[in-house]
PDB file of C-alpha atoms and ligand atoms in Angstrom:
ATOM      1  CA  MET A   1      86.803 163.927  27.795  1.00 73.00           C
ATOM      2  CA  THR A   2      89.290 166.078  25.935  1.00 68.00           C
ATOM      3  CA  THR A   3      92.985 166.661  26.399  1.00 75.00           C
ATOM      4  CA  GLU A   4      95.783 168.258  24.433  1.00 74.00           C
ATOM      5  CA  ALA A   5      97.357 164.813  23.966  1.00 81.00           C
ATOM      6  CA  ALA A   6      96.414 162.843  20.831  1.00 85.00           C
ATOM      7  CA  ALA A   7      94.424 159.692  21.673  1.00 81.00           C
ATOM      8  CA  GLY A   8      97.284 157.625  20.198  1.00 89.00           C
ATOM      9  CA  ASP A   9      99.583 158.946  22.922  1.00 95.00           C
ATOM     10  CA  LEU A  10      97.310 157.820  25.740  1.00 97.00           C
ATOM     11  CA  ALA A  11      97.457 154.478  27.520  1.00 98.00           C
ATOM     12  CA  ILE A  12      96.097 153.033  30.728  1.00 98.00           C
ATOM     13  CA  GLY A  13      98.583 152.177  33.465  1.00 98.00           C
ATOM     14  CA  LEU A  14      97.661 149.937  36.397  1.00 98.00           C
ATOM     15  CA  ASP A  15      99.621 148.979  39.474  1.00 98.00           C
ATOM     16  CA  PHE A  16      98.558 145.802  41.270  1.00 98.00           C
ATOM     17  CA  GLY A  17      99.870 145.944  44.821  1.00 95.00           C
ATOM     18  CA  GLY A  18      99.437 143.907  47.964  1.00 90.00           C
ATOM     19  CA  SER A  19      96.874 146.344  49.377  1.00 91.00           C
ATOM     20  CA  GLY A  20      95.439 148.274  46.437  1.00 96.00           C
ATOM     21  CA  ILE A  21      95.064 148.293  42.682  1.00 98.00           C
ATOM     22  CA  LYS A  22      95.578 151.774  41.227  1.00 98.00           C
ATOM     23  CA  GLY A  23      95.180 153.065  37.723  1.00 98.00           C
ATOM     24  CA  ALA A  24      94.916 156.090  35.469  1.00 98.00           C
ATOM     25  CA  VAL A  25      94.986 157.173  31.850  1.00 98.00           C
ATOM     26  CA  VAL A  26      98.467 158.513  31.128  1.00 98.00           C
ATOM     27  CA  ASP A  27      99.926 160.731  28.435  1.00 98.00           C
ATOM     28  CA  VAL A  28     102.927 158.615  27.464  1.00 98.00           C
ATOM     29  CA  LEU A  29     104.775 161.560  25.921  1.00 97.00           C
ATOM     30  CA  THR A  30     104.945 163.443  29.217  1.00 97.00           C
ATOM     31  CA  GLY A  31     104.211 160.828  31.887  1.00 97.00           C
ATOM     32  CA  GLN A  32     101.366 162.971  33.198  1.00 97.00           C
ATOM     33  CA  LEU A  33      98.156 161.410  34.502  1.00 97.00           C
ATOM     34  CA  VAL A  34      95.106 162.492  32.507  1.00 96.00           C
ATOM     35  CA  GLY A  35      91.826 162.536  34.425  1.00 91.00           C
ATOM     36  CA  ASP A  36      91.210 160.703  37.666  1.00 94.00           C
ATOM     37  CA  ARG A  37      93.521 158.269  39.445  1.00 97.00           C
ATOM     38  CA  LEU A  38      91.392 155.401  40.746  1.00 98.00           C
ATOM     39  CA  ARG A  39      92.215 152.969  43.522  1.00 98.00           C
ATOM     40  CA  VAL A  40      90.362 149.919  44.805  1.00 97.00           C
ATOM     41  CA  PRO A  41      91.429 147.496  47.532  1.00 97.00           C
ATOM     42  CA  THR A  42      93.115 144.328  46.323  1.00 97.00           C
ATOM     43  CA  PRO A  43      90.631 141.422  46.573  1.00 98.00           C
ATOM     44  CA  ARG A  44      91.289 138.895  49.333  1.00 97.00           C
ATOM     45  CA  PRO A  45      92.348 136.298  48.548  1.00 98.00           C
ATOM     46  CA  SER A  46      94.091 137.929  45.600  1.00 98.00           C
ATOM     47  CA  VAL A  47      93.333 135.091  43.186  1.00 98.00           C
ATOM     48  CA  PRO A  48      93.903 135.869  39.493  1.00 98.00           C
ATOM     49  CA  ARG A  49      90.255 135.649  38.447  1.00 98.00           C
ATOM     50  CA  ASP A  50      89.127 138.230  41.016  1.00 98.00           C
ATOM     51  CA  VAL A  51      92.062 140.546  40.406  1.00 98.00           C
ATOM     52  CA  VAL A  52      91.501 140.443  36.646  1.00 98.00           C
ATOM     53  CA  ALA A  53      87.806 141.244  37.217  1.00 98.00           C
ATOM     54  CA  VAL A  54      88.734 144.255  39.384  1.00 98.00           C
ATOM     55  CA  ILE A  55      91.221 145.444  36.762  1.00 98.00           C
ATOM     56  CA  ASP A  56      88.584 145.094  34.058  1.00 98.00           C
ATOM     57  CA  GLY A  57      86.165 147.169  36.168  1.00 98.00           C
ATOM     58  CA  LEU A  58      88.790 149.860  36.748  1.00 98.00           C
ATOM     59  CA  VAL A  59      89.578 150.046  33.043  1.00 98.00           C
ATOM     60  CA  GLN A  60      85.900 150.467  32.239  1.00 98.00           C
ATOM     61  CA  GLN A  61      85.641 153.293  34.758  1.00 98.00           C
ATOM     62  CA  LEU A  62      88.772 154.950  33.396  1.00 98.00           C
ATOM     63  CA  VAL A  63      87.565 154.957  29.800  1.00 97.00           C
ATOM     64  CA  ALA A  64      83.984 155.978  30.667  1.00 97.00           C
ATOM     65  CA  PRO A  65      84.655 159.735  30.168  1.00 96.00           C
ATOM     66  CA  TRP A  66      86.072 159.107  26.692  1.00 96.00           C
ATOM     67  CA  ALA A  67      84.255 158.654  23.391  1.00 95.00           C
ATOM     68  CA  PRO A  68      84.301 154.916  22.553  1.00 95.00           C
ATOM     69  CA  SER A  69      86.165 155.729  19.338  1.00 93.00           C
ATOM     70  CA  GLU A  70      89.059 156.884  21.531  1.00 94.00           C
ATOM     71  CA  GLY A  71      88.817 154.943  24.800  1.00 95.00           C
ATOM     72  CA  ASP A  72      88.287 151.562  23.169  1.00 94.00           C
ATOM     73  CA  ALA A  73      91.717 151.806  21.615  1.00 95.00           C
ATOM     74  CA  PHE A  74      93.672 152.592  24.786  1.00 97.00           C
ATOM     75  CA  PRO A  75      96.117 149.765  25.497  1.00 98.00           C
ATOM     76  CA  VAL A  76      96.544 148.590  29.093  1.00 98.00           C
ATOM     77  CA  GLY A  77      99.785 147.943  30.978  1.00 98.00           C
ATOM     78  CA  VAL A  78      99.810 146.275  34.390  1.00 98.00           C
ATOM     79  CA  GLY A  79     102.600 146.116  36.960  1.00 98.00           C
ATOM     80  CA  ILE A  80     102.334 142.865  38.936  1.00 98.00           C
ATOM     81  CA  PRO A  81     104.341 141.982  42.061  1.00 98.00           C
ATOM     82  CA  ALA A  82     105.937 138.895  40.524  1.00 98.00           C
ATOM     83  CA  ALA A  83     108.752 137.807  38.277  1.00 98.00           C
ATOM     84  CA  ILE A  84     107.290 137.620  34.782  1.00 98.00           C
ATOM     85  CA  ARG A  85     108.430 135.941  31.616  1.00 98.00           C
ATOM     86  CA  ASP A  86     106.560 136.028  28.301  1.00 97.00           C
ATOM     87  CA  GLY A  87     103.471 137.447  30.004  1.00 98.00           C
ATOM     88  CA  THR A  88     103.280 134.644  32.577  1.00 98.00           C
ATOM     89  CA  THR A  89     103.717 135.342  36.298  1.00 98.00           C
ATOM     90  CA  LEU A  90     106.280 133.009  37.839  1.00 98.00           C
ATOM     91  CA  THR A  91     106.351 133.922  41.551  1.00 98.00           C
ATOM     92  CA  ALA A  92     103.900 135.103  44.193  1.00 97.00           C
ATOM     93  CA  ALA A  93     105.461 136.601  47.322  1.00 94.00           C
ATOM     94  CA  ASN A  94     102.653 138.886  48.534  1.00 94.00           C
ATOM     95  CA  ILE A  95      99.836 137.669  46.314  1.00 97.00           C
ATOM     96  CA  ASP A  96      97.882 134.448  46.061  1.00 97.00           C
ATOM     97  CA  SER A  97      99.985 131.465  45.017  1.00 98.00           C
ATOM     98  CA  ALA A  98      97.593 130.832  42.113  1.00 98.00           C
ATOM     99  CA  TRP A  99      99.576 133.526  40.251  1.00 98.00           C
ATOM    100  CA  ILE A 100     102.492 131.133  39.864  1.00 98.00           C
ATOM    101  CA  GLY A 101     102.367 129.987  36.253  1.00 98.00           C
ATOM    102  CA  PHE A 102      99.339 132.166  35.392  1.00 98.00           C
ATOM    103  CA  PRO A 103      99.292 133.468  31.779  1.00 98.00           C
ATOM    104  CA  ALA A 104      98.415 136.961  33.016  1.00 98.00           C
ATOM    105  CA  GLU A 105      98.860 138.904  29.814  1.00 98.00           C
ATOM    106  CA  ARG A 106      96.844 136.488  27.708  1.00 98.00           C
ATOM    107  CA  GLU A 107      93.991 136.246  30.233  1.00 98.00           C
ATOM    108  CA  MET A 108      93.734 140.001  30.753  1.00 98.00           C
ATOM    109  CA  ALA A 109      93.675 140.587  27.001  1.00 98.00           C
ATOM    110  CA  ARG A 110      90.956 137.953  26.626  1.00 98.00           C
ATOM    111  CA  VAL A 111      88.752 139.468  29.354  1.00 98.00           C
ATOM    112  CA  MET A 112      89.255 143.114  28.368  1.00 97.00           C
ATOM    113  CA  HIS A 113      89.434 142.752  24.576  1.00 97.00           C
ATOM    114  CA  ARG A 114      92.379 145.106  24.562  1.00 96.00           C
ATOM    115  CA  THR A 115      96.089 145.071  23.972  1.00 97.00           C
ATOM    116  CA  VAL A 116      97.634 144.245  27.348  1.00 98.00           C
ATOM    117  CA  ALA A 117     101.252 144.265  28.501  1.00 98.00           C
ATOM    118  CA  VAL A 118     102.344 143.060  31.926  1.00 98.00           C
ATOM    119  CA  GLY A 119     105.628 143.554  33.763  1.00 98.00           C
ATOM    120  CA  ASN A 120     107.082 143.225  37.239  1.00 98.00           C
ATOM    121  CA  ASP A 121     105.695 146.154  39.278  1.00 98.00           C
ATOM    122  CA  ALA A 122     109.096 147.504  40.336  1.00 98.00           C
ATOM    123  CA  ASP A 123     110.534 147.146  36.818  1.00 98.00           C
ATOM    124  CA  VAL A 124     107.577 149.050  35.436  1.00 98.00           C
ATOM    125  CA  ALA A 125     107.873 151.814  38.058  1.00 98.00           C
ATOM    126  CA  GLY A 126     111.592 152.033  37.327  1.00 98.00           C
ATOM    127  CA  LEU A 127     110.930 152.508  33.609  1.00 98.00           C
ATOM    128  CA  ALA A 128     108.804 155.574  34.410  1.00 98.00           C
ATOM    129  CA  GLU A 129     111.492 157.065  36.648  1.00 98.00           C
ATOM    130  CA  MET A 130     114.243 156.425  34.103  1.00 98.00           C
ATOM    131  CA  ARG A 131     112.208 157.959  31.279  1.00 98.00           C
ATOM    132  CA  PHE A 132     110.738 161.000  32.999  1.00 98.00           C
ATOM    133  CA  GLY A 133     111.766 161.122  36.630  1.00 98.00           C
ATOM    134  CA  ALA A 134     114.597 160.722  39.111  1.00 98.00           C
ATOM    135  CA  GLY A 135     116.705 158.485  36.839  1.00 98.00           C
ATOM    136  CA  ARG A 136     116.395 160.511  33.665  1.00 98.00           C
ATOM    137  CA  GLY A 137     119.729 160.695  31.844  1.00 97.00           C
ATOM    138  CA  GLN A 138     121.482 158.696  34.585  1.00 98.00           C
ATOM    139  CA  ALA A 139     124.283 156.534  33.179  1.00 98.00           C
ATOM    140  CA  GLY A 140     125.858 153.564  34.921  1.00 98.00           C
ATOM    141  CA  LEU A 141     124.043 151.347  37.375  1.00 98.00           C
ATOM    142  CA  VAL A 142     120.776 152.445  38.946  1.00 98.00           C
ATOM    143  CA  VAL A 143     118.940 150.434  41.586  1.00 98.00           C
ATOM    144  CA  MET A 144     115.337 151.473  42.059  1.00 98.00           C
ATOM    145  CA  LEU A 145     113.624 150.063  45.154  1.00 98.00           C
ATOM    146  CA  THR A 146     109.871 150.138  45.642  1.00 98.00           C
ATOM    147  CA  ILE A 147     109.195 150.082  49.349  1.00 97.00           C
ATOM    148  CA  GLY A 148     105.659 148.985  50.119  1.00 95.00           C
ATOM    149  CA  THR A 149     103.869 145.766  51.083  1.00 94.00           C
ATOM    150  CA  GLY A 150     106.883 144.024  49.557  1.00 96.00           C
ATOM    151  CA  MET A 151     110.333 145.259  48.579  1.00 98.00           C
ATOM    152  CA  GLY A 152     110.642 145.507  44.816  1.00 98.00           C
ATOM    153  CA  SER A 153     113.759 146.175  42.788  1.00 98.00           C
ATOM    154  CA  ALA A 154     114.565 147.344  39.285  1.00 98.00           C
ATOM    155  CA  LEU A 155     118.110 147.396  37.961  1.00 98.00           C
ATOM    156  CA  PHE A 156     119.187 149.634  35.076  1.00 98.00           C
ATOM    157  CA  ILE A 157     122.511 149.681  33.305  1.00 98.00           C
ATOM    158  CA  ASP A 158     123.023 152.811  31.178  1.00 98.00           C
ATOM    159  CA  GLY A 159     119.259 153.283  31.096  1.00 98.00           C
ATOM    160  CA  ARG A 160     118.518 149.709  30.053  1.00 98.00           C
ATOM    161  CA  LEU A 161     116.418 147.495  32.320  1.00 98.00           C
ATOM    162  CA  VAL A 162     117.774 144.180  33.577  1.00 98.00           C
ATOM    163  CA  PRO A 163     114.329 142.622  34.192  1.00 98.00           C
ATOM    164  CA  ASN A 164     113.037 140.526  37.071  1.00 98.00           C
ATOM    165  CA  THR A 165     115.670 141.224  39.690  1.00 98.00           C
ATOM    166  CA  GLU A 166     114.174 140.153  43.014  1.00 98.00           C
ATOM    167  CA  LEU A 167     116.588 141.946  45.312  1.00 98.00           C
ATOM    168  CA  GLY A 168     113.937 142.324  47.999  1.00 98.00           C
ATOM    169  CA  HIS A 169     114.475 138.636  48.665  1.00 98.00           C
ATOM    170  CA  LEU A 170     118.215 138.848  49.300  1.00 98.00           C
ATOM    171  CA  GLU A 171     119.148 137.159  52.525  1.00 95.00           C
ATOM    172  CA  LEU A 172     119.721 139.608  55.381  1.00 94.00           C
ATOM    173  CA  LYS A 173     120.850 138.259  58.734  1.00 93.00           C
ATOM    174  CA  GLY A 174     119.635 134.804  57.751  1.00 95.00           C
ATOM    175  CA  ARG A 175     116.171 135.975  56.671  1.00 96.00           C
ATOM    176  CA  ASP A 176     114.372 137.130  53.577  1.00 97.00           C
ATOM    177  CA  ALA A 177     115.269 140.864  53.570  1.00 98.00           C
ATOM    178  CA  GLU A 178     111.735 141.874  52.586  1.00 97.00           C
ATOM    179  CA  ASP A 179     110.383 140.560  55.904  1.00 97.00           C
ATOM    180  CA  ARG A 180     112.408 143.229  57.700  1.00 97.00           C
ATOM    181  CA  VAL A 181     112.766 146.097  55.221  1.00 97.00           C
ATOM    182  CA  ALA A 182     109.467 146.377  53.344  1.00 97.00           C
ATOM    183  CA  GLU A 183     107.270 149.191  54.622  1.00 95.00           C
ATOM    184  CA  SER A 184     104.781 146.611  55.877  1.00 95.00           C
ATOM    185  CA  ALA A 185     107.450 145.317  58.300  1.00 97.00           C
ATOM    186  CA  ARG A 186     107.281 148.617  60.182  1.00 96.00           C
ATOM    187  CA  ASP A 187     103.671 147.962  61.167  1.00 93.00           C
ATOM    188  CA  ARG A 188     104.148 144.243  61.653  1.00 95.00           C
ATOM    189  CA  PHE A 189     106.980 144.751  64.130  1.00 96.00           C
ATOM    190  CA  GLY A 190     105.670 148.062  65.497  1.00 97.00           C
ATOM    191  CA  LEU A 191     108.958 149.798  64.605  1.00 97.00           C
ATOM    192  CA  ASN A 192     109.508 153.538  64.771  1.00 97.00           C
ATOM    193  CA  TRP A 193     111.156 155.125  61.736  1.00 97.00           C
ATOM    194  CA  ARG A 194     114.627 155.145  63.273  1.00 98.00           C
ATOM    195  CA  ASP A 195     114.517 151.407  64.016  1.00 97.00           C
ATOM    196  CA  TRP A 196     113.050 150.557  60.648  1.00 98.00           C
ATOM    197  CA  ALA A 197     115.684 152.714  58.951  1.00 98.00           C
ATOM    198  CA  ALA A 198     118.489 150.857  60.766  1.00 98.00           C
ATOM    199  CA  GLY A 199     117.443 147.592  59.101  1.00 97.00           C
ATOM    200  CA  PHE A 200     116.898 149.305  55.762  1.00 98.00           C
ATOM    201  CA  ASP A 201     120.349 150.868  56.008  1.00 98.00           C
ATOM    202  CA  ASP A 202     121.918 147.415  56.601  1.00 98.00           C
ATOM    203  CA  TYR A 203     120.111 146.206  53.504  1.00 98.00           C
ATOM    204  CA  LEU A 204     121.338 149.163  51.422  1.00 98.00           C
ATOM    205  CA  HIS A 205     124.901 148.462  52.527  1.00 98.00           C
ATOM    206  CA  VAL A 206     124.544 144.902  51.210  1.00 98.00           C
ATOM    207  CA  LEU A 207     123.300 146.225  47.865  1.00 98.00           C
ATOM    208  CA  GLU A 208     126.096 148.790  47.786  1.00 98.00           C
ATOM    209  CA  ARG A 209     128.727 146.139  48.441  1.00 98.00           C
ATOM    210  CA  LEU A 210     127.349 143.763  45.805  1.00 98.00           C
ATOM    211  CA  PHE A 211     126.385 146.169  43.008  1.00 98.00           C
ATOM    212  CA  TRP A 212     128.261 149.457  43.485  1.00 98.00           C
ATOM    213  CA  PRO A 213     125.322 151.459  42.149  1.00 98.00           C
ATOM    214  CA  ASP A 214     125.675 155.004  40.859  1.00 98.00           C
ATOM    215  CA  LEU A 215     122.225 155.885  42.165  1.00 98.00           C
ATOM    216  CA  PHE A 216     119.493 154.493  44.395  1.00 98.00           C
ATOM    217  CA  ILE A 217     115.924 155.580  43.640  1.00 98.00           C
ATOM    218  CA  PHE A 218     113.303 154.973  46.324  1.00 98.00           C
ATOM    219  CA  GLY A 219     109.700 154.537  45.206  1.00 97.00           C
ATOM    220  CA  GLY A 220     106.595 152.797  46.540  1.00 95.00           C
ATOM    221  CA  GLY A 221     104.455 153.922  49.464  1.00 92.00           C
ATOM    222  CA  ALA A 222     107.473 154.826  51.621  1.00 93.00           C
ATOM    223  CA  SER A 223     108.671 157.350  49.013  1.00 93.00           C
ATOM    224  CA  LYS A 224     105.986 159.710  50.300  1.00 93.00           C
ATOM    225  CA  ARG A 225     107.554 159.702  53.761  1.00 95.00           C
ATOM    226  CA  ALA A 226     111.240 159.758  52.903  1.00 97.00           C
ATOM    227  CA  ASP A 227     111.970 162.598  55.347  1.00 97.00           C
ATOM    228  CA  ASN A 228     111.245 160.158  58.158  1.00 97.00           C
ATOM    229  CA  TYR A 229     114.114 157.809  57.326  1.00 98.00           C
ATOM    230  CA  LEU A 230     116.602 159.502  54.971  1.00 98.00           C
ATOM    231  CA  PRO A 231     118.427 161.172  57.885  1.00 98.00           C
ATOM    232  CA  TYR A 232     119.272 157.735  59.324  1.00 98.00           C
ATOM    233  CA  LEU A 233     120.839 156.243  56.187  1.00 98.00           C
ATOM    234  CA  THR A 234     124.615 155.989  56.023  1.00 98.00           C
ATOM    235  CA  VAL A 235     125.279 154.570  52.531  1.00 98.00           C
ATOM    236  CA  LYS A 236     127.541 156.569  50.204  1.00 98.00           C
ATOM    237  CA  THR A 237     125.555 155.987  47.016  1.00 98.00           C
ATOM    238  CA  PRO A 238     123.517 159.052  46.000  1.00 98.00           C
ATOM    239  CA  ILE A 239     119.808 158.662  46.741  1.00 98.00           C
ATOM    240  CA  ALA A 240     116.893 160.127  44.803  1.00 98.00           C
ATOM    241  CA  ILE A 241     113.218 159.880  45.661  1.00 98.00           C
ATOM    242  CA  ALA A 242     110.927 158.739  42.843  1.00 98.00           C
ATOM    243  CA  THR A 243     109.603 161.865  41.133  1.00 97.00           C
ATOM    244  CA  PHE A 244     106.262 160.163  40.597  1.00 97.00           C
ATOM    245  CA  ARG A 245     106.251 158.870  44.175  1.00 94.00           C
ATOM    246  CA  ASN A 246     103.745 156.043  44.417  1.00 92.00           C
ATOM    247  CA  ASN A 247     102.371 156.768  40.906  1.00 96.00           C
ATOM    248  CA  ALA A 248     105.517 155.563  39.130  1.00 97.00           C
ATOM    249  CA  GLY A 249     103.943 152.112  38.619  1.00 98.00           C
ATOM    250  CA  ILE A 250     100.894 153.619  36.924  1.00 98.00           C
ATOM    251  CA  VAL A 251     103.011 155.740  34.584  1.00 98.00           C
ATOM    252  CA  GLY A 252     105.317 152.824  33.789  1.00 98.00           C
ATOM    253  CA  GLY A 253     102.334 150.565  33.152  1.00 98.00           C
ATOM    254  CA  ALA A 254     101.156 153.000  30.500  1.00 98.00           C
ATOM    255  CA  LEU A 255     104.627 153.049  28.949  1.00 98.00           C
ATOM    256  CA  ILE A 256     104.805 149.273  28.483  1.00 98.00           C
ATOM    257  CA  ALA A 257     101.228 149.275  27.169  1.00 98.00           C
ATOM    258  CA  HIS A 258     102.050 151.923  24.584  1.00 98.00           C
ATOM    259  CA  GLU A 259     105.141 150.041  23.470  1.00 96.00           C
ATOM    260  CA  ARG A 260     103.060 146.906  22.976  1.00 92.00           C
ATOM    261  CA  ARG A 261     100.455 148.524  20.681  1.00 87.00           C
TER     262      ARG A 261
HETATM  263  C1  LIG B 301     107.957 140.472  44.858  1.00 79.70           C
HETATM  264  C2  LIG B 301     108.452 141.336  43.705  1.00 79.70           C
HETATM  265  C3  LIG B 301     107.789 142.693  43.757  1.00 79.70           C
HETATM  266  C4  LIG B 301     107.920 143.317  45.127  1.00 79.70           C
HETATM  267  C5  LIG B 301     107.197 144.642  45.241  1.00 79.70           C
HETATM  268  C6  LIG B 301     108.135 141.224  46.143  1.00 79.70           C
HETATM  269  O1  LIG B 301     107.652 140.438  47.206  1.00 79.70           O
HETATM  270  O2  LIG B 301     108.681 139.266  44.910  1.00 79.70           O
HETATM  271  O3  LIG B 301     108.200 140.708  42.482  1.00 79.70           O
HETATM  272  O4  LIG B 301     108.362 143.524  42.785  1.00 79.70           O
HETATM  273  O5  LIG B 301     107.432 142.450  46.112  1.00 79.70           O
HETATM  274  O6  LIG B 301     105.847 144.518  45.061  1.00 79.70           O
END
């Protein structure tokens, strides 16, 4: 495979979600995907060993079109739906509980024989949007929400990430907010967009009252269908839709990988 980008500017980004694991080779200077974007269903149960095996398989597929002299050197960055410290996953809201305390970065590097960086999936997606997308150049406080199987959050102050915020788990009407406002809640409760948006709007008002953000960015699966719910939102904070839509996690994964080289 050939591209205008130098091999040293390419990295593999992967996004491990509740329903699928997606990945691509990314040009980290532009944020553009190079070649195919691959997606496989998340193994059930989503135990670390099986997920790492799927990720390894995806990486092999992604580098297959490249000469080994190039592809073998691509670092890998993985967004994981968990709070993460020092490469170890510390929580597991929508993934198997075996991820709690799992040394994800070390294990992935051992299996793949590559440089690996891991980060919270929403943090990683937010990094991509702040660098190249909807948050580019935005000063002050930005709250990026990834609306999918879970509700992820990434907080930025003057462009700098405050890692591991878990704002999807704020309490809303006595319950874990994610249970009502993640995209998956729409199916679970059989809600139409207007009803789902009413709960999401309540949640945004809580965030607005607590953080006074300068900008909300909406990413995740629901970013592709923003027209269905934006008209029902009543918060005053400006709202932007993730430029990379549901690919922000892949692009951000490549960014953290490249920084780790
Ligand atoms: C997890 C977060 C994650 C979010 C989106 C939540 O359930 O606790 O770590 O960012 O889902 O996947």
